[in-house]
């Protein structure tokens, strides 16, 4: 498996506001835009930091791929719902970029209750020579204006302006778990624990409820949502996952309310494997379509599964992320690690899967060769041009030099959020409050 990743840039610098180590600085989401030139991160403090890829220069031909801070802004503030006596955290749950329509960039960000649409623009010129205003912008005395002049644009230092375009509020009673932008570039959906809403990007005061599983009596509640995702090519199809590990594919052409699914993807239960933890570890923490749209991928606590849209009975591929935890579920339950929600990402050619683990490890699975590798995101491995060395977790028996015992894993260091460049071998790894960016050594396809 040709995994020769090395670090190009570690965008955590001493003395910078995003480099502090307070709980508010823990990264909660990472997302490349559609071209890969911009990378956005959200944290628990409600901030969004956007990194821009530097162009390659003749003097430094290997500098391409490095990302520098482009803009930082406060997306959400802590709020308090006085009617429900509920504190609403500022933590950014998800960020989704919109396809670029003009020179400006747009992204959606959400906390537990409110979704915001942000516009990012650049300004490197300023107008000078106003007729009715002075240099400070104050209105002149009209009696002193004796001639007219044509304003001109003068160059100035580049200024990145971020402005809120729309605020989509009051759409959810429960916490928002995910947002997904439709391929029609006009609508998006948001999902909380019991409902999925469809929004139009131009309308903020109302949304359309397309799925509702809230029972008449909340005591009868046996299942709830985690995530929903639009199909990458068909704007009428979407999938949502449940707390019991099932996936439901819905077609919005069939009915206005999509409570009845078109397809149900559910793995059969084996009763000799059932335990108290079965439902917890089978809960889907992330779901994505492949770039081709033929497959769906899901991540639960122990595995990554690949589903064929034409076969509902069982996944066609299953990859064990950390199967050595199967006999340690009791201790993982006691320290609440069993409730961690890991994300994953798909290589742009649909051939490699990347997902996070504990001890700042992340796993990669090659679907063609069925080989896998464990890599570590650390300050030692993030030195410029440093090649990442494979790591191995040892359960028992003989240990090699670089092996680490499963009992020595640091559960406070976990990689929950990852992202893959949409067209190149560049990956972004969020490890607590640190962001690591790695690039393939030869910048070629994995094989």
XYZ file of C-alpha atoms in Angstrom:
447
model
C 0.000 0.000 0.000
C 1.744 3.152 -1.224
C 1.111 5.339 1.793
C 4.055 7.728 1.963
C 2.491 10.764 3.574
C 4.597 13.513 5.045
C 3.724 16.727 6.834
C 3.723 19.912 4.797
C 2.435 22.334 7.382
C 1.287 22.382 10.971
C -0.983 25.428 11.273
C -0.648 25.721 15.043
C 1.706 28.492 15.998
C 2.623 29.715 19.425
C 1.001 32.971 20.401
C -1.879 32.659 17.947
C -5.465 32.606 19.213
C -6.174 29.238 17.575
C -3.110 27.704 19.240
C -4.269 27.957 22.849
C -5.204 24.827 24.741
C -8.511 25.732 26.342
C -11.542 23.438 25.873
C -13.083 26.058 23.561
C -10.249 25.495 21.069
C -10.954 21.796 20.549
C -11.655 21.319 16.842
C -15.171 19.976 16.253
C -15.327 19.814 12.427
C -13.020 19.977 9.369
C -14.091 20.529 5.761
C -12.341 21.211 2.426
C -14.194 23.283 -0.136
C -15.014 21.803 -3.552
C -11.690 22.794 -5.120
C -9.519 22.059 -2.096
C -8.012 25.537 -2.101
C -9.720 26.405 1.175
C -9.996 24.403 4.386
C -12.386 25.369 7.175
C -12.312 24.231 10.786
C -14.853 24.881 13.522
C -14.218 24.597 17.245
C -16.130 24.328 20.499
C -15.750 28.069 21.046
C -17.948 28.855 18.029
C -15.056 30.074 15.866
C -14.401 29.217 12.236
C -10.817 29.336 10.954
C -10.318 29.216 7.177
C -6.965 28.186 5.713
C -5.946 28.949 2.127
C -3.540 26.919 0.051
C -0.501 28.879 -1.025
C 0.336 28.890 -4.761
C 3.544 27.246 -5.878
C 6.428 29.648 -6.379
C 9.502 29.325 -8.582
C 11.832 29.878 -5.648
C 10.102 27.238 -3.530
C 8.713 24.561 -5.857
C 7.724 22.296 -2.956
C 5.738 24.950 -1.137
C 2.503 24.099 -2.909
C 0.197 22.319 -0.560
C 0.940 24.458 2.472
C -2.083 26.086 4.043
C -1.927 29.410 5.846
C -4.588 31.181 7.849
C -6.908 33.043 5.496
C -9.622 34.296 7.841
C -10.908 33.778 11.378
C -14.360 34.787 12.554
C -16.821 34.098 15.337
C -19.681 32.111 13.853
C -21.839 31.383 16.910
C -22.181 32.784 20.405
C -23.532 31.030 23.516
C -27.268 31.557 23.928
C -29.923 30.786 26.503
C -33.448 29.614 25.751
C -35.487 31.212 28.534
C -38.685 29.370 27.617
C -37.059 25.974 28.057
C -34.357 27.035 30.553
C -31.816 25.570 28.172
C -28.289 26.775 27.512
C -27.286 26.571 23.847
C -23.594 25.979 23.290
C -21.631 27.881 20.669
C -19.848 24.711 19.491
C -19.735 24.316 15.693
C -21.244 20.906 14.884
C -20.856 20.961 11.098
C -19.487 23.117 8.271
C -20.547 22.649 4.651
C -19.173 24.614 1.698
C -21.491 25.663 -1.087
C -20.381 25.301 -4.728
C -18.710 28.527 -5.813
C -20.903 30.608 -8.147
C -18.758 33.743 -8.405
C -15.632 35.266 -6.897
C -17.044 34.924 -3.384
C -17.100 31.753 -1.290
C -20.038 30.627 0.842
C -20.364 28.138 3.666
C -22.984 26.906 6.116
C -22.128 26.487 9.789
C -24.354 25.206 12.564
C -24.372 24.730 16.298
C -27.096 22.812 18.143
C -29.925 25.124 17.094
C -29.021 27.770 14.506
C -27.638 27.445 10.967
C -25.854 30.414 9.392
C -24.852 31.154 5.823
C -21.564 33.067 5.546
C -20.102 34.882 2.545
C -16.317 35.241 2.226
C -15.056 37.936 -0.138
C -11.735 39.625 -0.917
C -11.094 43.331 -1.347
C -7.763 44.698 -2.610
C -8.928 48.071 -3.983
C -10.648 51.034 -2.399
C -12.447 53.943 -4.058
C -11.015 57.435 -3.634
C -12.205 60.842 -4.770
C -15.757 61.071 -3.468
C -17.600 64.269 -4.320
C -19.739 64.501 -1.189
C -17.491 62.811 1.383
C -14.081 63.664 2.762
C -11.220 61.227 3.348
C -12.672 60.198 6.720
C -16.056 59.381 5.185
C -17.909 62.381 6.632
C -20.316 64.383 4.471
C -18.902 67.653 3.121
C -20.632 70.999 3.325
C -22.462 71.157 -0.006
C -21.653 74.852 -0.326
C -17.942 73.978 -0.551
C -18.424 71.535 -3.447
C -17.621 73.572 -6.561
C -16.573 70.833 -9.024
C -17.233 67.206 -9.793
C -14.586 64.515 -9.933
C -14.646 60.890 -11.026
C -13.860 58.444 -8.175
C -10.994 56.047 -8.895
C -10.023 52.666 -7.439
C -6.645 52.575 -5.693
C -4.855 49.350 -4.688
C -4.746 48.447 -1.006
C -3.641 45.542 1.174
C -5.738 42.439 0.689
C -8.674 42.347 3.079
C -10.818 39.261 3.607
C -14.371 40.126 4.615
C -16.722 37.584 6.152
C -20.364 38.584 6.451
C -23.477 36.677 7.576
C -25.859 36.463 4.630
C -28.685 34.483 6.229
C -29.592 32.992 9.588
C -31.785 29.882 9.623
C -33.189 29.703 13.141
C -36.100 28.120 15.012
C -36.202 25.112 12.714
C -35.330 22.440 15.256
C -36.558 21.540 18.711
C -33.725 19.101 19.281
C -29.993 19.342 18.684
C -28.874 19.543 15.046
C -26.605 16.609 14.209
C -25.876 17.199 10.523
C -26.440 19.390 7.491
C -26.121 18.370 3.848
C -26.171 20.540 0.716
C -28.172 19.221 -2.212
C -26.701 18.773 -5.676
C -29.261 21.246 -7.039
C -27.286 23.997 -5.194
C -30.577 25.533 -4.048
C -31.620 23.446 -1.046
C -30.081 21.723 1.928
C -31.356 19.589 4.776
C -30.664 19.536 8.479
C -31.284 16.645 10.854
C -31.798 16.557 14.588
C -32.555 13.545 16.794
C -36.141 13.097 15.584
C -36.746 15.240 12.502
C -35.195 16.135 9.151
C -35.964 19.533 7.612
C -35.518 20.703 4.024
C -34.472 24.343 3.576
C -34.174 26.655 0.612
C -30.996 28.719 0.732
C -32.956 31.907 -0.010
C -35.693 31.387 2.621
C -34.834 31.667 6.308
C -38.168 31.868 8.110
C -39.549 28.436 7.205
C -38.478 24.934 6.307
C -40.287 21.801 5.155
C -40.324 18.760 7.439
C -39.566 15.704 5.274
C -39.030 13.056 7.986
C -40.594 12.944 11.451
C -40.280 9.930 13.764
C -41.348 11.636 16.984
C -43.920 9.358 18.685
C -47.123 10.680 20.229
C -45.802 9.546 23.598
C -42.093 10.129 24.140
C -42.000 7.075 26.401
C -42.510 4.995 23.263
C -39.328 6.366 21.695
C -37.050 3.475 20.742
C -34.924 4.931 17.956
C -33.559 8.318 16.949
C -31.530 9.890 14.135
C -27.872 10.554 13.879
C -27.090 11.831 10.393
C -28.596 12.488 6.962
C -26.868 12.924 3.615
C -27.967 13.859 0.088
C -26.969 11.721 -2.880
C -24.102 13.452 -4.754
C -25.828 13.307 -8.156
C -29.580 12.734 -7.685
C -31.182 15.660 -5.879
C -34.271 13.618 -4.957
C -32.418 10.904 -3.009
C -31.099 11.056 0.532
C -30.179 8.629 3.273
C -30.419 8.868 7.030
C -29.004 6.675 9.774
C -30.591 5.565 13.030
C -29.270 4.809 16.485
C -29.752 1.088 15.811
C -27.321 1.033 12.896
C -29.835 0.896 10.053
C -29.837 3.113 6.955
C -32.929 4.310 5.144
C -32.782 5.572 1.576
C -35.646 7.942 0.732
C -36.942 9.367 -2.537
C -38.568 12.798 -2.277
C -40.475 12.121 -5.514
C -42.502 9.373 -3.827
C -44.166 11.535 -1.174
C -43.888 14.905 0.493
C -43.315 13.279 3.884
C -40.617 10.619 3.570
C -41.452 8.621 6.695
C -41.688 5.545 4.474
C -38.301 4.695 3.053
C -37.558 3.314 -0.396
C -34.792 0.988 0.787
C -33.666 -0.260 4.193
C -30.026 -1.209 4.654
C -29.643 -3.274 7.790
C -27.183 -5.963 8.759
C -28.754 -9.101 10.269
C -28.243 -9.535 14.001
C -26.332 -12.528 15.283
C -27.802 -13.396 18.653
C -24.612 -14.965 19.979
C -22.937 -11.546 19.552
C -25.715 -9.587 21.258
C -24.836 -7.820 24.477
C -25.656 -4.725 26.484
C -23.346 -2.735 24.217
C -24.665 -4.025 20.879
C -26.867 -1.034 20.095
C -24.253 1.474 21.260
C -21.423 0.135 19.112
C -23.695 -0.389 16.094
C -24.906 3.225 16.081
C -23.808 4.928 12.866
C -21.637 7.943 13.677
C -21.004 8.967 10.050
C -22.502 8.164 6.655
C -21.345 9.261 3.204
C -21.966 8.389 -0.421
C -19.061 7.454 -2.622
C -18.071 10.022 -5.229
C -19.568 7.804 -7.926
C -22.857 7.589 -6.007
C -22.962 3.790 -6.290
C -21.976 3.022 -2.706
C -22.651 4.227 0.814
C -20.139 4.114 3.632
C -20.914 4.045 7.327
C -18.772 4.261 10.430
C -19.800 2.747 13.731
C -17.655 2.424 16.833
C -15.610 -0.595 15.729
C -15.950 -0.816 11.946
C -16.327 0.919 8.603
C -18.838 -0.689 6.250
C -19.387 -0.267 2.509
C -22.917 -0.768 1.187
C -24.007 -1.243 -2.414
C -27.178 0.722 -3.192
C -28.430 -2.319 -5.080
C -27.979 -4.748 -2.165
C -29.784 -4.072 1.100
C -29.211 -7.347 2.944
C -25.636 -6.810 4.122
C -22.572 -4.634 3.475
C -20.262 -5.743 0.702
C -17.139 -4.746 2.654
C -16.378 -4.471 6.369
C -13.158 -3.020 7.785
C -12.179 -3.455 11.429
C -10.904 -0.137 12.795
C -10.043 -1.331 16.298
C -11.473 -4.810 16.791
C -9.197 -5.308 19.798
C -11.678 -3.176 21.782
C -14.405 -5.811 21.477
C -13.412 -7.354 24.813
C -12.792 -3.992 26.505
C -16.261 -2.509 26.038
C -16.982 -2.453 29.788
C -14.024 -0.183 30.559
C -14.794 1.949 27.480
C -18.340 2.345 28.742
C -17.130 3.408 32.184
C -14.925 6.190 30.783
C -17.610 7.220 28.212
C -15.280 6.564 25.261
C -17.796 4.129 23.809
C -19.998 7.136 22.954
C -17.313 8.858 20.824
C -18.502 9.629 17.303
C -15.769 9.032 14.727
C -15.991 10.407 11.207
C -14.356 9.016 8.095
C -13.502 10.204 4.597
C -13.315 8.691 1.149
C -10.395 9.116 -1.229
C -11.509 11.004 -4.338
C -11.114 7.880 -6.515
C -13.246 5.848 -4.058
C -10.328 3.463 -3.485
C -9.112 4.348 0.027
C -10.990 4.983 3.273
C -9.555 7.086 6.111
C -10.888 7.260 9.647
C -9.666 8.233 13.096
C -8.846 6.271 16.235
C -7.354 6.769 19.692
C -3.819 7.751 20.688
C -3.861 10.245 17.764
C -3.816 7.291 15.378
C -5.728 7.228 12.112
C -6.405 4.248 9.884
C -6.372 3.871 6.098
C -7.931 0.975 4.224
C -7.168 0.218 0.573
C -10.272 -1.276 -1.031
C -8.338 -2.724 -3.966
C -5.568 -4.571 -2.139
C -7.486 -5.028 1.166
C -4.416 -3.777 3.009
C -4.533 -1.276 5.838
C -2.113 0.911 7.733
C -2.119 2.811 11.016
C -0.460 6.238 11.100
C 0.053 8.746 13.882
C -0.541 12.497 13.919
C 1.951 13.979 16.350
C 4.330 16.913 16.607
C 7.261 14.600 15.934
C 5.705 13.336 12.708
C 4.668 16.837 11.635
C 8.154 18.187 11.082
C 8.654 19.420 7.499
C 9.318 16.586 5.049
C 9.061 13.968 7.819
C 7.689 10.682 6.471
C 4.931 9.063 8.506
C 5.890 5.636 9.788
C 3.274 2.901 10.150
C 2.289 2.037 13.722
C 0.847 -1.168 15.095
C -1.261 -1.856 18.156
C -0.211 -5.055 19.894
C -2.829 -7.081 21.769
C -0.583 -9.771 23.179
C 2.388 -11.974 22.463
C 5.647 -10.719 21.042
C 6.000 -7.011 20.457
C 8.106 -5.374 17.828
C 10.138 -2.274 18.507
C 7.584 0.337 17.432
C 4.513 -1.565 18.610
C 2.258 -0.059 21.248
C 0.226 -2.139 23.665
C -3.549 -1.785 23.589
C -3.410 -1.081 27.328
C -1.053 1.853 26.691
C -3.351 3.734 24.321
C -4.175 7.281 25.400
C -7.959 7.651 25.165
C -7.776 11.410 25.736
C -5.985 11.754 22.400
C -8.549 10.929 19.759
C -8.986 11.800 16.090
C -12.702 12.257 15.532
C -12.638 14.588 12.514
C -10.756 14.151 9.250
C -10.995 15.501 5.700
C -9.519 14.573 2.319
C -8.687 16.992 -0.475
C -11.256 16.540 -3.288
C -8.643 16.050 -6.020
C -5.219 15.413 -4.465
C -3.516 13.287 -1.820
C -3.747 15.895 0.926
C -5.428 15.052 4.206
C -6.387 17.169 7.208
C -6.408 15.584 10.661
C -7.991 17.249 13.696
C -6.383 15.949 16.885
C -8.038 17.691 19.833
C -6.942 21.343 19.412
C -4.259 20.659 16.771
C -4.738 20.580 13.019
C -2.302 18.476 10.991
C -2.068 18.616 7.211
C -0.246 15.817 5.429
C 0.527 15.375 1.746
C 1.475 12.304 -0.229
C 5.196 12.153 -0.844
C 4.938 11.673 -4.599
C 1.490 13.229 -4.921
C 0.247 10.224 -6.834
C -2.650 7.822 -6.578
C -2.570 5.193 -3.841
C -2.248 1.636 -4.969
